[in-house]
Every structure is written in C-alpha cells, then in structure tokens.
mmCIF file of C-alpha atoms in Angstrom:
data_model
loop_
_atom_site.group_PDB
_atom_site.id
_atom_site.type_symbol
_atom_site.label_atom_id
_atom_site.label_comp_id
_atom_site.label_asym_id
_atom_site.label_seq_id
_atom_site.Cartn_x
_atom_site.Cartn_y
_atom_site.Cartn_z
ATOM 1 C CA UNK A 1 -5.630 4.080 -8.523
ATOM 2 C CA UNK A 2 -2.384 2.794 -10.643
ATOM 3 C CA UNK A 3 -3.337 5.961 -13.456
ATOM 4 C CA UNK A 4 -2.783 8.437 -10.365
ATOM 5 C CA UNK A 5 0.541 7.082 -9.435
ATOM 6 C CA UNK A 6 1.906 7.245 -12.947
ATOM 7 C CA UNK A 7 0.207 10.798 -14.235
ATOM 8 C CA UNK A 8 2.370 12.011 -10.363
ATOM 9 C CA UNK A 9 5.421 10.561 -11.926
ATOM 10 C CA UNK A 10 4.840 12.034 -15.231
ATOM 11 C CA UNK A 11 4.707 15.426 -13.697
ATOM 12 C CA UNK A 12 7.586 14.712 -11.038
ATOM 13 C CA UNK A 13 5.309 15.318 -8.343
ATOM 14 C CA UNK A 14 5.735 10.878 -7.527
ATOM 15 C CA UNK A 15 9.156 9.448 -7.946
ATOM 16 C CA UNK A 16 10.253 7.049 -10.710
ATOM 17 C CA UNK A 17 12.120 4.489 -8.730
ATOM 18 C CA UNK A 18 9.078 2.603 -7.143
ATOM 19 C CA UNK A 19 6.355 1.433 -9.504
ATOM 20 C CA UNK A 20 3.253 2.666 -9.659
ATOM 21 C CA UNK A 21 1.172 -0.791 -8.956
ATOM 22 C CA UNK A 22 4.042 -0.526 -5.676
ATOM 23 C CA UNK A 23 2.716 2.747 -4.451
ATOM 24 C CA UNK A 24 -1.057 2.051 -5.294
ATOM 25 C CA UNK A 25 -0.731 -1.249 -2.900
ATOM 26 C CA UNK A 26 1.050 0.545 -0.768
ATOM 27 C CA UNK A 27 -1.768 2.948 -0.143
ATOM 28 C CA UNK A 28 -4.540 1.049 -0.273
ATOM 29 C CA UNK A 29 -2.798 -0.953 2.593
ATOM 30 C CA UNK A 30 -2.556 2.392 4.673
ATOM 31 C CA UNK A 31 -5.767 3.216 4.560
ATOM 32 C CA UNK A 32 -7.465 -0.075 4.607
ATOM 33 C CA UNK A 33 -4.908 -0.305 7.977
ATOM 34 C CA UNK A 34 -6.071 3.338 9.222
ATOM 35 C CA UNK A 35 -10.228 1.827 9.134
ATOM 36 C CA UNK A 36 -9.281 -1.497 10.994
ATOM 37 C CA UNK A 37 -6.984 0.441 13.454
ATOM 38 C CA UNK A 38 -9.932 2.940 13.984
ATOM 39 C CA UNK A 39 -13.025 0.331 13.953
ATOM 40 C CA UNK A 40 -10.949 -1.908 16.485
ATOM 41 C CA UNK A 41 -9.178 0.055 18.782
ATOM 42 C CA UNK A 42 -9.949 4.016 18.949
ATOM 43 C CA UNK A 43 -12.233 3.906 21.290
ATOM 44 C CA UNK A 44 -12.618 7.864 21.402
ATOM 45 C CA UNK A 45 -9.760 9.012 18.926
ATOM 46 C CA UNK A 46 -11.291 10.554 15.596
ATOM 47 C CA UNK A 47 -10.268 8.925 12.635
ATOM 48 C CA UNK A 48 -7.918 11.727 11.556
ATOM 49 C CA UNK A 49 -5.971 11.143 14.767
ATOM 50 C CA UNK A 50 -5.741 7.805 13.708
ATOM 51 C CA UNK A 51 -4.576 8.637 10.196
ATOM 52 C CA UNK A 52 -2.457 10.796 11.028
ATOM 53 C CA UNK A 53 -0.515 8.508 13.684
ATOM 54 C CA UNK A 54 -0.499 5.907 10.835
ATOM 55 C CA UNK A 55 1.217 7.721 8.623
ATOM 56 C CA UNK A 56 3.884 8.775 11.112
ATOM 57 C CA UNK A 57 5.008 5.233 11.767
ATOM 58 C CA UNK A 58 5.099 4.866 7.738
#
C-alpha cells in the first residue's frame, strides 16, 4: 500500500509532509476500524453508512 502513498505524492495528488508508511497505517487502521465498527455494532446500517460516518470523525 506504501507504493500508492508515494506515486500520490509524486504527482501532488498526497502531500509531502506525512510519510507514506504514516498514511498507509493510517488507512489500514480506518478501514480495519470501519469492519469491526460494522461486524459489532450496525445492527441494520450498511457498511457505507458506516464508512462514511468513520471518516467524518477522522
């Protein structure tokens, strides 16, 4: 995931002042987050609802 971070801040599209292996961890925590706050306590949401509320508090 670390060669997607740092091709996006080749091409501007990431910024250069948090590392790549930073952002990489940092995503792989959101959406590891997003499954345990779906398979634990959405009861009826859809796991874009859930996704999507996750990365509002981010």
């Amino acid at each position: 995931m670390i060669p997607l971070f740092e091709k996006g801040q080749e091409t501007g599209d990431f910024t250069t002042s948090i590392p790549p292996e930073i952002m990489a961890r940092t995503a792989i925590q959101l959406y590891l987050g997003t499954l345990m706050s779906w398979s634990t306590w959405a009861h009826s949401d859809s796991l874009g609802v859930i996704r999507q509320q996750q990365l509002n508090y981010a």
